[in-house]
Amino acid sequence: RGKEEKYKVRMPKLRVAKEYKDKRKSIDEVERNIFKFKKSSEEKSKTMDKEEKFFRETFMYHQEIRVLARATAARSVRSQRRADLPLTAGEQLDVIDATPQGHAVICRNARGRYGYVLVEHLNFR
Protein backbone atom coordinates (compact mmCIF):
# COMPACT_ATOMS: atom_id res chain seq x y z
CA ARG A 1 0.00 0.00 0.00
CA GLY A 2 2.76 2.39 0.83
CA LYS A 3 4.58 1.71 -2.43
CA GLU A 4 1.49 2.46 -4.55
CA GLU A 5 1.00 5.82 -2.87
CA LYS A 6 4.70 6.59 -3.21
CA TYR A 7 4.71 6.27 -7.00
CA LYS A 8 1.26 7.81 -7.57
CA VAL A 9 1.61 11.27 -9.06
CA ARG A 10 -0.83 13.79 -7.72
CA MET A 11 -1.99 16.41 -10.17
CA PRO A 12 -3.20 19.71 -8.79
CA LYS A 13 -6.75 20.66 -9.73
CA LEU A 14 -6.80 23.54 -12.15
CA ARG A 15 -9.09 26.24 -11.03
CA VAL A 16 -11.10 28.01 -13.71
CA ALA A 17 -11.79 31.65 -13.22
CA LYS A 18 -15.43 32.46 -12.53
CA GLU A 19 -15.51 35.00 -15.37
CA TYR A 20 -14.37 32.35 -17.85
CA LYS A 21 -17.15 29.99 -16.72
CA ASP A 22 -19.70 32.77 -17.23
CA LYS A 23 -18.38 33.48 -20.73
CA ARG A 24 -18.50 29.81 -21.60
CA LYS A 25 -22.10 29.58 -20.39
CA SER A 26 -23.12 32.62 -22.43
CA ILE A 27 -21.51 31.11 -25.56
CA ASP A 28 -23.47 27.90 -25.00
CA GLU A 29 -26.69 29.92 -24.63
CA VAL A 30 -26.01 31.74 -27.91
CA GLU A 31 -25.55 28.43 -29.71
CA ARG A 32 -28.80 27.19 -28.23
CA ASN A 33 -30.57 30.34 -29.39
CA ILE A 34 -29.32 29.70 -32.93
CA PHE A 35 -30.93 26.29 -32.89
CA LYS A 36 -34.16 27.77 -31.51
CA PHE A 37 -34.14 30.30 -34.33
CA LYS A 38 -33.97 27.52 -36.90
CA LYS A 39 -36.85 25.76 -35.21
CA SER A 40 -38.96 28.92 -35.14
CA SER A 41 -38.25 29.60 -38.83
CA GLU A 42 -39.50 26.10 -39.62
CA GLU A 43 -42.63 26.78 -37.60
CA LYS A 44 -43.01 30.13 -39.34
CA SER A 45 -42.80 28.52 -42.78
CA LYS A 46 -45.44 25.96 -41.73
CA THR A 47 -47.81 28.72 -40.63
CA MET A 48 -47.13 30.63 -43.86
CA ASP A 49 -48.04 27.53 -45.88
CA LYS A 50 -51.16 27.07 -43.78
CA GLU A 51 -52.20 30.70 -44.32
CA GLU A 52 -51.58 30.44 -48.06
CA LYS A 53 -53.70 27.28 -48.26
CA PHE A 54 -56.50 28.98 -46.32
CA PHE A 55 -56.22 32.01 -48.63
CA ARG A 56 -56.51 29.91 -51.78
CA GLU A 57 -59.54 28.04 -50.43
CA THR A 58 -61.34 31.11 -49.09
CA PHE A 59 -60.74 33.47 -51.99
CA MET A 60 -60.75 30.72 -54.68
CA TYR A 61 -57.44 32.11 -55.93
CA HIS A 62 -55.77 29.62 -58.28
CA GLN A 63 -53.30 31.98 -59.95
CA GLU A 64 -49.66 32.49 -59.06
CA ILE A 65 -49.32 34.84 -56.09
CA ARG A 66 -47.46 37.92 -57.31
CA VAL A 67 -46.93 41.19 -55.48
CA LEU A 68 -48.35 44.06 -57.54
CA ALA A 69 -47.38 46.88 -55.18
CA ARG A 70 -46.34 47.70 -51.63
CA ALA A 71 -48.42 49.83 -49.34
CA THR A 72 -48.35 51.12 -45.79
CA ALA A 73 -51.35 51.03 -43.47
CA ALA A 74 -52.49 54.57 -42.71
CA ARG A 75 -54.35 53.62 -39.51
CA SER A 76 -55.15 50.66 -37.32
CA VAL A 77 -58.28 48.78 -38.29
CA ARG A 78 -59.87 45.72 -36.70
CA SER A 79 -61.19 42.98 -38.93
CA GLN A 80 -64.94 42.45 -38.96
CA ARG A 81 -64.73 38.96 -40.47
CA ARG A 82 -62.09 36.32 -41.20
CA ALA A 83 -61.70 37.47 -44.81
CA ASP A 84 -60.67 40.97 -43.69
CA LEU A 85 -57.07 41.65 -42.74
CA PRO A 86 -56.52 43.43 -39.39
CA LEU A 87 -54.15 46.40 -39.70
CA THR A 88 -51.83 48.28 -37.41
CA ALA A 89 -50.73 51.80 -38.31
CA GLY A 90 -47.47 51.85 -40.28
CA GLU A 91 -47.56 48.15 -41.17
CA GLN A 92 -46.06 47.17 -44.55
CA LEU A 93 -48.42 45.22 -46.83
CA ASP A 94 -47.99 43.46 -50.16
CA VAL A 95 -50.86 44.09 -52.56
CA ILE A 96 -51.70 40.80 -54.29
CA ASP A 97 -54.87 41.53 -56.26
CA ALA A 98 -57.67 44.08 -56.62
CA THR A 99 -61.38 43.34 -56.40
CA PRO A 100 -63.63 44.03 -59.41
CA GLN A 101 -65.43 46.83 -57.54
CA GLY A 102 -62.10 48.59 -56.95
CA HIS A 103 -62.68 49.77 -53.37
CA ALA A 104 -60.78 46.88 -51.74
CA VAL A 105 -57.59 44.98 -52.45
CA ILE A 106 -56.26 41.61 -51.33
CA CYS A 107 -53.13 42.12 -49.22
CA ARG A 108 -50.57 40.05 -47.33
CA ASN A 109 -48.94 41.23 -44.11
CA ALA A 110 -45.47 40.39 -42.76
CA ARG A 111 -46.79 37.38 -40.85
CA GLY A 112 -48.11 35.85 -44.07
CA ARG A 113 -51.79 36.42 -43.42
CA TYR A 114 -54.00 37.38 -46.36
CA GLY A 115 -57.22 39.37 -46.46
CA TYR A 116 -59.25 42.24 -47.87
CA VAL A 117 -58.20 45.81 -47.07
CA LEU A 118 -60.08 48.95 -48.09
CA VAL A 119 -58.05 51.23 -50.35
CA GLU A 120 -58.85 54.24 -48.15
CA HIS A 121 -56.83 52.66 -45.30
CA LEU A 122 -53.65 52.36 -47.41
CA ASN A 123 -50.88 54.74 -48.46
CA PHE A 124 -49.19 53.88 -51.75
CA ARG A 125 -45.75 55.27 -52.59
PDB file of C-alpha atoms in Angstrom:
ATOM      1  CA  ARG A   1       0.000   0.000   0.000  1.00  0.00           C
ATOM      2  CA  GLY A   2       2.758   2.389   0.830  1.00  0.00           C
ATOM      3  CA  LYS A   3       4.580   1.709  -2.432  1.00  0.00           C
ATOM      4  CA  GLU A   4       1.488   2.461  -4.548  1.00  0.00           C
ATOM      5  CA  GLU A   5       0.998   5.817  -2.870  1.00  0.00           C
ATOM      6  CA  LYS A   6       4.700   6.592  -3.212  1.00  0.00           C
ATOM      7  CA  TYR A   7       4.706   6.271  -6.997  1.00  0.00           C
ATOM      8  CA  LYS A   8       1.265   7.813  -7.573  1.00  0.00           C
ATOM      9  CA  VAL A   9       1.613  11.267  -9.059  1.00  0.00           C
ATOM     10  CA  ARG A  10      -0.831  13.785  -7.721  1.00  0.00           C
ATOM     11  CA  MET A  11      -1.990  16.406 -10.174  1.00  0.00           C
ATOM     12  CA  PRO A  12      -3.198  19.707  -8.789  1.00  0.00           C
ATOM     13  CA  LYS A  13      -6.751  20.663  -9.727  1.00  0.00           C
ATOM     14  CA  LEU A  14      -6.800  23.538 -12.153  1.00  0.00           C
ATOM     15  CA  ARG A  15      -9.090  26.238 -11.025  1.00  0.00           C
ATOM     16  CA  VAL A  16     -11.096  28.005 -13.715  1.00  0.00           C
ATOM     17  CA  ALA A  17     -11.789  31.653 -13.221  1.00  0.00           C
ATOM     18  CA  LYS A  18     -15.434  32.464 -12.533  1.00  0.00           C
ATOM     19  CA  GLU A  19     -15.512  34.997 -15.369  1.00  0.00           C
ATOM     20  CA  TYR A  20     -14.365  32.349 -17.854  1.00  0.00           C
ATOM     21  CA  LYS A  21     -17.145  29.993 -16.719  1.00  0.00           C
ATOM     22  CA  ASP A  22     -19.700  32.771 -17.230  1.00  0.00           C
ATOM     23  CA  LYS A  23     -18.377  33.482 -20.726  1.00  0.00           C
ATOM     24  CA  ARG A  24     -18.496  29.810 -21.601  1.00  0.00           C
ATOM     25  CA  LYS A  25     -22.101  29.582 -20.388  1.00  0.00           C
ATOM     26  CA  SER A  26     -23.115  32.616 -22.429  1.00  0.00           C
ATOM     27  CA  ILE A  27     -21.507  31.111 -25.559  1.00  0.00           C
ATOM     28  CA  ASP A  28     -23.472  27.901 -24.999  1.00  0.00           C
ATOM     29  CA  GLU A  29     -26.690  29.925 -24.634  1.00  0.00           C
ATOM     30  CA  VAL A  30     -26.010  31.737 -27.912  1.00  0.00           C
ATOM     31  CA  GLU A  31     -25.554  28.426 -29.707  1.00  0.00           C
ATOM     32  CA  ARG A  32     -28.803  27.188 -28.229  1.00  0.00           C
ATOM     33  CA  ASN A  33     -30.572  30.339 -29.390  1.00  0.00           C
ATOM     34  CA  ILE A  34     -29.318  29.699 -32.929  1.00  0.00           C
ATOM     35  CA  PHE A  35     -30.934  26.289 -32.887  1.00  0.00           C
ATOM     36  CA  LYS A  36     -34.159  27.767 -31.510  1.00  0.00           C
ATOM     37  CA  PHE A  37     -34.140  30.296 -34.333  1.00  0.00           C
ATOM     38  CA  LYS A  38     -33.968  27.516 -36.903  1.00  0.00           C
ATOM     39  CA  LYS A  39     -36.849  25.763 -35.210  1.00  0.00           C
ATOM     40  CA  SER A  40     -38.957  28.922 -35.144  1.00  0.00           C
ATOM     41  CA  SER A  41     -38.247  29.603 -38.831  1.00  0.00           C
ATOM     42  CA  GLU A  42     -39.500  26.103 -39.623  1.00  0.00           C
ATOM     43  CA  GLU A  43     -42.634  26.783 -37.600  1.00  0.00           C
ATOM     44  CA  LYS A  44     -43.014  30.127 -39.335  1.00  0.00           C
ATOM     45  CA  SER A  45     -42.804  28.520 -42.784  1.00  0.00           C
ATOM     46  CA  LYS A  46     -45.436  25.965 -41.732  1.00  0.00           C
ATOM     47  CA  THR A  47     -47.810  28.720 -40.633  1.00  0.00           C
ATOM     48  CA  MET A  48     -47.127  30.632 -43.860  1.00  0.00           C
ATOM     49  CA  ASP A  49     -48.035  27.531 -45.877  1.00  0.00           C
ATOM     50  CA  LYS A  50     -51.161  27.067 -43.778  1.00  0.00           C
ATOM     51  CA  GLU A  51     -52.198  30.703 -44.318  1.00  0.00           C
ATOM     52  CA  GLU A  52     -51.582  30.436 -48.063  1.00  0.00           C
ATOM     53  CA  LYS A  53     -53.696  27.277 -48.256  1.00  0.00           C
ATOM     54  CA  PHE A  54     -56.497  28.982 -46.321  1.00  0.00           C
ATOM     55  CA  PHE A  55     -56.225  32.009 -48.628  1.00  0.00           C
ATOM     56  CA  ARG A  56     -56.507  29.905 -51.777  1.00  0.00           C
ATOM     57  CA  GLU A  57     -59.540  28.040 -50.435  1.00  0.00           C
ATOM     58  CA  THR A  58     -61.342  31.114 -49.086  1.00  0.00           C
ATOM     59  CA  PHE A  59     -60.739  33.472 -51.992  1.00  0.00           C
ATOM     60  CA  MET A  60     -60.754  30.716 -54.676  1.00  0.00           C
ATOM     61  CA  TYR A  61     -57.444  32.109 -55.925  1.00  0.00           C
ATOM     62  CA  HIS A  62     -55.769  29.623 -58.281  1.00  0.00           C
ATOM     63  CA  GLN A  63     -53.297  31.981 -59.953  1.00  0.00           C
ATOM     64  CA  GLU A  64     -49.660  32.486 -59.062  1.00  0.00           C
ATOM     65  CA  ILE A  65     -49.316  34.841 -56.089  1.00  0.00           C
ATOM     66  CA  ARG A  66     -47.463  37.916 -57.311  1.00  0.00           C
ATOM     67  CA  VAL A  67     -46.933  41.192 -55.483  1.00  0.00           C
ATOM     68  CA  LEU A  68     -48.347  44.062 -57.538  1.00  0.00           C
ATOM     69  CA  ALA A  69     -47.382  46.882 -55.179  1.00  0.00           C
ATOM     70  CA  ARG A  70     -46.335  47.702 -51.627  1.00  0.00           C
ATOM     71  CA  ALA A  71     -48.423  49.826 -49.344  1.00  0.00           C
ATOM     72  CA  THR A  72     -48.348  51.123 -45.786  1.00  0.00           C
ATOM     73  CA  ALA A  73     -51.347  51.030 -43.474  1.00  0.00           C
ATOM     74  CA  ALA A  74     -52.491  54.570 -42.706  1.00  0.00           C
ATOM     75  CA  ARG A  75     -54.355  53.620 -39.512  1.00  0.00           C
ATOM     76  CA  SER A  76     -55.149  50.659 -37.315  1.00  0.00           C
ATOM     77  CA  VAL A  77     -58.280  48.777 -38.289  1.00  0.00           C
ATOM     78  CA  ARG A  78     -59.870  45.722 -36.702  1.00  0.00           C
ATOM     79  CA  SER A  79     -61.186  42.975 -38.925  1.00  0.00           C
ATOM     80  CA  GLN A  80     -64.936  42.452 -38.959  1.00  0.00           C
ATOM     81  CA  ARG A  81     -64.727  38.955 -40.473  1.00  0.00           C
ATOM     82  CA  ARG A  82     -62.093  36.318 -41.201  1.00  0.00           C
ATOM     83  CA  ALA A  83     -61.703  37.468 -44.813  1.00  0.00           C
ATOM     84  CA  ASP A  84     -60.673  40.969 -43.688  1.00  0.00           C
ATOM     85  CA  LEU A  85     -57.071  41.646 -42.736  1.00  0.00           C
ATOM     86  CA  PRO A  86     -56.525  43.431 -39.389  1.00  0.00           C
ATOM     87  CA  LEU A  87     -54.147  46.400 -39.702  1.00  0.00           C
ATOM     88  CA  THR A  88     -51.829  48.282 -37.413  1.00  0.00           C
ATOM     89  CA  ALA A  89     -50.728  51.796 -38.311  1.00  0.00           C
ATOM     90  CA  GLY A  90     -47.468  51.851 -40.278  1.00  0.00           C
ATOM     91  CA  GLU A  91     -47.564  48.155 -41.170  1.00  0.00           C
ATOM     92  CA  GLN A  92     -46.061  47.168 -44.545  1.00  0.00           C
ATOM     93  CA  LEU A  93     -48.418  45.221 -46.827  1.00  0.00           C
ATOM     94  CA  ASP A  94     -47.987  43.462 -50.158  1.00  0.00           C
ATOM     95  CA  VAL A  95     -50.864  44.088 -52.558  1.00  0.00           C
ATOM     96  CA  ILE A  96     -51.697  40.805 -54.294  1.00  0.00           C
ATOM     97  CA  ASP A  97     -54.868  41.533 -56.257  1.00  0.00           C
ATOM     98  CA  ALA A  98     -57.668  44.084 -56.616  1.00  0.00           C
ATOM     99  CA  THR A  99     -61.382  43.344 -56.403  1.00  0.00           C
ATOM    100  CA  PRO A 100     -63.631  44.032 -59.411  1.00  0.00           C
ATOM    101  CA  GLN A 101     -65.427  46.833 -57.537  1.00  0.00           C
ATOM    102  CA  GLY A 102     -62.103  48.589 -56.946  1.00  0.00           C
ATOM    103  CA  HIS A 103     -62.683  49.771 -53.366  1.00  0.00           C
ATOM    104  CA  ALA A 104     -60.779  46.879 -51.737  1.00  0.00           C
ATOM    105  CA  VAL A 105     -57.592  44.979 -52.450  1.00  0.00           C
ATOM    106  CA  ILE A 106     -56.262  41.608 -51.327  1.00  0.00           C
ATOM    107  CA  CYS A 107     -53.133  42.120 -49.218  1.00  0.00           C
ATOM    108  CA  ARG A 108     -50.573  40.049 -47.327  1.00  0.00           C
ATOM    109  CA  ASN A 109     -48.939  41.231 -44.114  1.00  0.00           C
ATOM    110  CA  ALA A 110     -45.471  40.392 -42.763  1.00  0.00           C
ATOM    111  CA  ARG A 111     -46.785  37.378 -40.850  1.00  0.00           C
ATOM    112  CA  GLY A 112     -48.109  35.845 -44.066  1.00  0.00           C
ATOM    113  CA  ARG A 113     -51.795  36.423 -43.420  1.00  0.00           C
ATOM    114  CA  TYR A 114     -54.003  37.376 -46.365  1.00  0.00           C
ATOM    115  CA  GLY A 115     -57.220  39.375 -46.462  1.00  0.00           C
ATOM    116  CA  TYR A 116     -59.250  42.236 -47.870  1.00  0.00           C
ATOM    117  CA  VAL A 117     -58.205  45.806 -47.066  1.00  0.00           C
ATOM    118  CA  LEU A 118     -60.076  48.948 -48.094  1.00  0.00           C
ATOM    119  CA  VAL A 119     -58.045  51.228 -50.348  1.00  0.00           C
ATOM    120  CA  GLU A 120     -58.848  54.239 -48.148  1.00  0.00           C
ATOM    121  CA  HIS A 121     -56.826  52.659 -45.299  1.00  0.00           C
ATOM    122  CA  LEU A 122     -53.649  52.360 -47.414  1.00  0.00           C
ATOM    123  CA  ASN A 123     -50.879  54.742 -48.463  1.00  0.00           C
ATOM    124  CA  PHE A 124     -49.191  53.882 -51.752  1.00  0.00           C
ATOM    125  CA  ARG A 125     -45.750  55.268 -52.585  1.00  0.00           C
TER     126      ARG A 125
END
